[in-house]
Amino acid sequence: MKKILLISLIFILLVGLVSGCGSSNTQSSGQPQNQPAETQKEVTLRVGATPVPHAEILEFVKPILKEKGINLEIVEFTDYVQPNKALNDGSIDANFFQHVPYMEEFEKNNNMKLVALVKVHVEPMGVYSKKVKSLEELKDGATISIPNDPTNEGRALLLLQKNGLIKLKDSTSLTATPIDIAENPKNLKFSELDAAQLPRTLQDVDASVINTNFALEAGLNPLKDAIAIEDKDSPYANVLTVRPDNKDDPAIKTLAEVLNSPEVKKFIEDKYQGAIVPAF
């Protein structure tokens, strides 16, 4: 009887030992081995941009960011005012459409604080015309349309000065307006308009100084159609802009890194063929 009891006890111990081993093989950290660990929650970034080339570049990086757990929502704007207002009020997390001189002037005039995170590309500003093939052909009293926002207006006048059409009182002013012109030998007239409207004025004016993003949207090729264009070393690099409160956000930093990646550089060079130049 005792022998049978002893054998039974040994059998029970062996069964328990085998069960314990089986349990350790099927569980890890309290979860079944085949059950996947909890996946990292996807983060959504809303980024404002003008359509060309900014939204196109963002569309290119969208799948790259997706692989990094970031869902990129692109919010398109057709002017230079609303993207900064939307960023400031928190409607979007970042914007991509402007250069630093414009951003700084906008901050000053609208009592807000923005942060330029990384430079992405340069869009050389150009002079376009449907009526003349060179600046030398402009007649006395010709009308030229230019952007009416402070920094791009000054930028346009600096381009005209560099090409010998005018001379400014301060030859380096980034915020010059037509009243700051000291010499105007051809008595040129200036029509100050919203930058987005400039391509539409080409039939009505003798020439127009147009930002490259709006020129591209209008089907103009800066390298082929412009009768004068900024140097490629222009200081007006377009930047990814954020707020002070989210500049250190990991998802924002990842977006900045991707926008400065070799893949984006190649995309810009291949797609725009020199009309837009990487700034990194």
Short mmCIF file of C-alpha atoms in Angstrom, two decimals:
data_model
loop_
_atom_site.label_atom_id
_atom_site.label_comp_id
_atom_site.label_asym_id
_atom_site.label_seq_id
_atom_site.Cartn_x
_atom_site.Cartn_y
_atom_site.Cartn_z
CA MET A 1 0.00 0.00 0.00
CA LYS A 2 2.79 2.36 0.94
CA LYS A 3 4.59 1.47 -2.26
CA ILE A 4 1.52 2.33 -4.35
CA LEU A 5 1.12 5.65 -2.50
CA LEU A 6 4.77 6.55 -3.12
CA ILE A 7 4.46 5.80 -6.84
CA SER A 8 1.32 7.97 -7.03
CA LEU A 9 3.08 10.89 -5.34
CA ILE A 10 6.03 10.63 -7.73
CA PHE A 11 3.63 10.56 -10.70
CA ILE A 12 1.84 13.70 -9.46
CA LEU A 13 5.15 15.55 -9.02
CA LEU A 14 6.29 14.61 -12.52
CA VAL A 15 3.02 15.83 -14.06
CA GLY A 16 3.34 19.13 -12.21
CA LEU A 17 6.94 19.56 -13.36
CA VAL A 18 6.02 18.92 -17.01
CA SER A 19 3.07 21.33 -16.78
CA GLY A 20 5.34 24.02 -15.33
CA CYS A 21 7.82 23.63 -18.16
CA GLY A 22 5.02 23.81 -20.71
CA SER A 23 3.73 27.00 -19.12
CA SER A 24 7.13 28.68 -19.28
CA ASN A 25 7.38 27.88 -22.99
CA THR A 26 4.02 29.39 -23.90
CA GLN A 27 4.14 32.55 -21.82
CA SER A 28 6.46 35.56 -21.78
CA SER A 29 5.86 38.60 -19.61
CA GLY A 30 2.39 37.30 -18.83
CA GLN A 31 1.40 37.01 -22.53
CA PRO A 32 1.07 33.94 -24.82
CA GLN A 33 4.14 33.58 -27.02
CA ASN A 34 2.19 33.99 -30.27
CA GLN A 35 0.35 37.13 -29.13
CA PRO A 36 1.98 40.25 -30.64
CA ALA A 37 3.22 42.99 -28.33
CA GLU A 38 1.14 46.15 -28.28
CA THR A 39 2.05 48.25 -31.34
CA GLN A 40 3.10 51.87 -30.99
CA LYS A 41 0.21 54.27 -31.53
CA GLU A 42 0.38 56.19 -34.83
CA VAL A 43 0.88 59.96 -34.57
CA THR A 44 -0.90 62.39 -36.91
CA LEU A 45 0.77 65.61 -38.09
CA ARG A 46 -1.21 68.31 -39.90
CA VAL A 47 1.10 70.39 -42.08
CA GLY A 48 0.01 73.44 -44.09
CA ALA A 49 1.56 74.05 -47.51
CA THR A 50 1.06 75.84 -50.80
CA PRO A 51 0.38 73.36 -53.63
CA VAL A 52 3.58 73.57 -55.70
CA PRO A 53 6.21 72.49 -54.84
CA HIS A 54 5.61 72.29 -51.09
CA ALA A 55 2.60 69.97 -51.04
CA GLU A 56 4.24 67.84 -53.75
CA ILE A 57 7.33 67.39 -51.60
CA LEU A 58 5.18 66.52 -48.60
CA GLU A 59 3.26 63.97 -50.68
CA PHE A 60 6.59 62.36 -51.54
CA VAL A 61 7.60 61.97 -47.87
CA LYS A 62 4.16 60.75 -46.78
CA PRO A 63 4.90 57.00 -47.20
CA ILE A 64 8.33 57.41 -45.62
CA LEU A 65 6.75 58.97 -42.54
CA LYS A 66 4.06 56.27 -42.50
CA GLU A 67 6.75 53.65 -42.00
CA LYS A 68 7.96 55.65 -39.01
CA GLY A 69 4.53 55.71 -37.38
CA ILE A 70 3.53 59.20 -38.54
CA ASN A 71 0.34 59.89 -40.48
CA LEU A 72 0.90 63.10 -42.46
CA GLU A 73 -2.15 65.22 -43.28
CA ILE A 74 -1.43 67.94 -45.83
CA VAL A 75 -3.57 71.08 -45.61
CA GLU A 76 -3.25 73.18 -48.77
CA PHE A 77 -3.35 76.98 -48.77
CA THR A 78 -3.30 79.33 -51.75
CA ASP A 79 -2.00 82.46 -50.02
CA TYR A 80 0.87 83.50 -47.75
CA VAL A 81 -1.20 84.67 -44.75
CA GLN A 82 -3.47 81.85 -43.60
CA PRO A 83 -0.75 79.18 -43.14
CA ASN A 84 0.91 81.18 -40.36
CA LYS A 85 -2.39 82.10 -38.74
CA ALA A 86 -3.44 78.44 -38.73
CA LEU A 87 -0.10 77.43 -37.24
CA ASN A 88 -0.32 80.06 -34.54
CA ASP A 89 -3.85 79.09 -33.48
CA GLY A 90 -3.01 75.38 -33.42
CA SER A 91 -5.16 74.34 -36.39
CA ILE A 92 -2.04 72.80 -37.94
CA ASP A 93 1.18 71.50 -36.40
CA ALA A 94 3.62 73.00 -38.91
CA ASN A 95 3.74 74.76 -42.25
CA PHE A 96 5.99 74.64 -45.26
CA PHE A 97 5.72 77.54 -47.72
CA GLN A 98 7.87 80.50 -46.63
CA HIS A 99 11.42 81.77 -46.26
CA VAL A 100 12.88 83.21 -43.07
CA PRO A 101 12.76 86.93 -44.03
CA TYR A 102 9.02 86.61 -44.71
CA MET A 103 8.45 84.64 -41.49
CA GLU A 104 10.28 87.21 -39.38
CA GLU A 105 8.38 90.12 -40.93
CA PHE A 106 5.08 88.27 -40.40
CA GLU A 107 5.96 87.62 -36.76
CA LYS A 108 6.68 91.30 -36.19
CA ASN A 109 3.51 92.52 -37.89
CA ASN A 110 1.19 89.94 -36.30
CA ASN A 111 2.62 89.67 -32.79
CA MET A 112 3.37 85.96 -32.91
CA LYS A 113 6.38 83.72 -32.42
CA LEU A 114 7.32 81.06 -34.96
CA VAL A 115 10.34 78.80 -35.36
CA ALA A 116 12.14 77.97 -38.62
CA LEU A 117 13.23 74.38 -38.06
CA VAL A 118 15.09 73.32 -41.22
CA LYS A 119 15.84 74.73 -44.68
CA VAL A 120 14.50 72.56 -47.49
CA HIS A 121 14.82 74.29 -50.86
CA VAL A 122 15.32 77.57 -52.69
CA GLU A 123 12.86 78.84 -55.30
CA PRO A 124 14.67 81.46 -57.40
CA MET A 125 12.30 84.37 -58.11
CA GLY A 126 11.95 85.27 -61.77
CA VAL A 127 10.75 88.03 -64.10
CA TYR A 128 8.22 86.88 -66.71
CA SER A 129 6.63 88.59 -69.68
CA LYS A 130 4.21 87.86 -72.51
CA LYS A 131 5.20 91.06 -74.32
CA VAL A 132 9.00 91.25 -74.31
CA LYS A 133 11.78 88.69 -74.55
CA SER A 134 14.33 90.59 -72.47
CA LEU A 135 14.43 93.34 -69.86
CA GLU A 136 16.20 95.57 -72.36
CA GLU A 137 13.04 95.57 -74.52
CA LEU A 138 10.92 97.17 -71.78
CA LYS A 139 9.80 100.59 -72.98
CA ASP A 140 9.69 103.85 -71.08
CA GLY A 141 6.73 103.85 -68.69
CA ALA A 142 6.29 100.06 -68.77
CA THR A 143 4.27 98.48 -65.96
CA ILE A 144 5.70 95.68 -63.83
CA SER A 145 3.58 93.76 -61.32
CA ILE A 146 5.30 92.69 -58.09
CA PRO A 147 4.27 90.93 -54.85
CA ASN A 148 2.71 93.22 -52.25
CA ASP A 149 3.90 91.41 -49.11
CA PRO A 150 6.85 93.19 -47.46
CA THR A 151 9.75 90.78 -47.95
CA ASN A 152 8.82 89.43 -51.38
CA GLU A 153 8.21 92.95 -52.65
CA GLY A 154 11.67 93.96 -51.50
CA ARG A 155 13.07 90.78 -52.99
CA ALA A 156 11.47 91.59 -56.36
CA LEU A 157 12.87 95.12 -56.35
CA LEU A 158 16.34 93.80 -55.48
CA LEU A 159 16.12 91.50 -58.51
CA LEU A 160 15.17 94.43 -60.75
CA GLN A 161 18.00 96.48 -59.25
CA LYS A 162 20.50 93.69 -59.90
CA ASN A 163 19.43 93.71 -63.54
CA GLY A 164 19.96 97.47 -63.85
CA LEU A 165 16.34 98.63 -64.13
CA ILE A 166 16.20 100.62 -60.89
CA LYS A 167 18.37 101.72 -57.99
CA LEU A 168 17.14 101.65 -54.39
CA LYS A 169 17.98 104.20 -51.70
CA ASP A 170 19.22 101.29 -49.59
CA SER A 171 20.66 98.82 -52.06
CA THR A 172 20.39 95.90 -49.62
CA SER A 173 16.95 96.49 -48.10
CA LEU A 174 14.83 93.32 -47.91
CA THR A 175 11.67 95.33 -47.22
CA ALA A 176 11.93 98.01 -49.90
CA THR A 177 8.81 99.29 -51.67
CA PRO A 178 8.47 101.45 -54.80
CA ILE A 179 8.74 104.62 -52.70
CA ASP A 180 12.29 103.52 -51.80
CA ILE A 181 13.43 103.69 -55.43
CA ALA A 182 16.11 106.34 -55.90
CA GLU A 183 16.65 105.96 -59.65
CA ASN A 184 14.17 104.76 -62.27
CA PRO A 185 15.60 105.68 -65.69
CA LYS A 186 12.79 103.98 -67.64
CA ASN A 187 10.05 105.52 -65.48
CA LEU A 188 8.72 102.07 -64.73
CA LYS A 189 5.34 101.80 -63.04
CA PHE A 190 4.68 99.16 -60.40
CA SER A 191 1.48 97.28 -59.72
CA GLU A 192 1.57 95.77 -56.22
CA LEU A 193 -0.58 92.63 -55.98
CA ASP A 194 -1.06 89.50 -53.92
CA ALA A 195 1.69 87.08 -54.95
CA ALA A 196 -0.79 84.37 -55.96
CA GLN A 197 -2.44 86.73 -58.47
CA LEU A 198 0.73 87.68 -60.35
CA PRO A 199 0.69 84.98 -63.08
CA ARG A 200 -2.81 86.12 -64.06
CA THR A 201 -1.55 89.65 -64.71
CA LEU A 202 0.87 88.69 -67.46
CA GLN A 203 -1.58 89.64 -70.20
CA ASP A 204 -2.20 93.04 -68.63
CA VAL A 205 1.31 94.21 -67.69
CA ASP A 206 4.61 94.42 -69.49
CA ALA A 207 6.37 92.12 -67.02
CA SER A 208 5.78 90.49 -63.65
CA VAL A 209 8.11 89.35 -60.89
CA ILE A 210 6.72 86.02 -59.70
CA ASN A 211 7.59 83.61 -56.91
CA THR A 212 8.57 80.24 -58.35
CA ASN A 213 5.85 78.26 -56.57
CA PHE A 214 3.14 80.37 -58.21
CA ALA A 215 4.99 80.35 -61.53
CA LEU A 216 5.06 76.54 -61.51
CA GLU A 217 1.36 76.38 -60.63
CA ALA A 218 0.67 78.56 -63.67
CA GLY A 219 2.63 76.22 -65.94
CA LEU A 220 5.67 78.48 -66.22
CA ASN A 221 9.17 76.99 -66.21
CA PRO A 222 11.58 79.38 -64.46
CA LEU A 223 14.59 78.09 -66.38
CA LYS A 224 12.90 78.42 -69.78
CA ASP A 225 10.31 81.17 -69.41
CA ALA A 226 11.87 83.74 -67.07
CA ILE A 227 13.63 86.66 -68.76
CA ALA A 228 15.59 87.25 -65.54
CA ILE A 229 16.04 85.04 -62.49
CA GLU A 230 17.72 85.13 -59.09
CA ASP A 231 21.03 83.40 -58.56
CA LYS A 232 20.79 79.89 -57.15
CA ASP A 233 22.68 81.06 -54.05
CA SER A 234 19.67 83.16 -53.03
CA PRO A 235 19.30 83.45 -49.23
CA TYR A 236 15.54 82.88 -49.45
CA ALA A 237 15.47 79.18 -48.57
CA ASN A 238 12.01 77.80 -47.83
CA VAL A 239 11.74 76.33 -44.35
CA LEU A 240 9.66 73.96 -42.25
CA THR A 241 8.06 76.25 -39.67
CA VAL A 242 6.65 75.27 -36.27
CA ARG A 243 5.68 76.85 -32.95
CA PRO A 244 7.97 77.22 -29.92
CA ASP A 245 5.76 74.80 -27.97
CA ASN A 246 6.13 71.90 -30.42
CA LYS A 247 9.60 72.41 -31.91
CA ASP A 248 10.99 69.54 -29.80
CA ASP A 249 8.14 67.13 -30.51
CA PRO A 250 9.60 63.77 -31.68
CA ALA A 251 7.23 63.53 -34.67
CA ILE A 252 8.11 67.09 -35.76
CA LYS A 253 11.82 66.27 -35.49
CA THR A 254 11.31 63.15 -37.61
CA LEU A 255 9.53 65.20 -40.27
CA ALA A 256 12.43 67.68 -40.29
CA GLU A 257 14.98 64.87 -40.66
CA VAL A 258 13.06 63.29 -43.54
CA LEU A 259 12.74 66.64 -45.36
CA ASN A 260 16.54 66.91 -45.22
CA SER A 261 17.15 63.34 -46.36
CA PRO A 262 19.03 62.19 -49.49
CA GLU A 263 15.73 60.82 -50.84
CA VAL A 264 14.12 64.27 -50.76
CA LYS A 265 17.19 65.91 -52.28
CA LYS A 266 17.07 63.49 -55.21
CA PHE A 267 13.31 63.98 -55.60
CA ILE A 268 13.72 67.78 -55.84
CA GLU A 269 16.60 67.52 -58.31
CA ASP A 270 14.85 64.96 -60.53
CA LYS A 271 11.37 66.49 -60.54
CA TYR A 272 12.16 70.19 -60.85
CA GLN A 273 15.34 70.01 -62.95
CA GLY A 274 16.99 73.07 -61.41
CA ALA A 275 13.88 75.25 -61.18
CA ILE A 276 13.96 74.47 -57.47
CA VAL A 277 17.23 73.82 -55.66
CA PRO A 278 17.81 71.77 -52.47
CA ALA A 279 19.03 73.96 -49.61
CA PHE A 280 20.74 71.18 -47.62
#
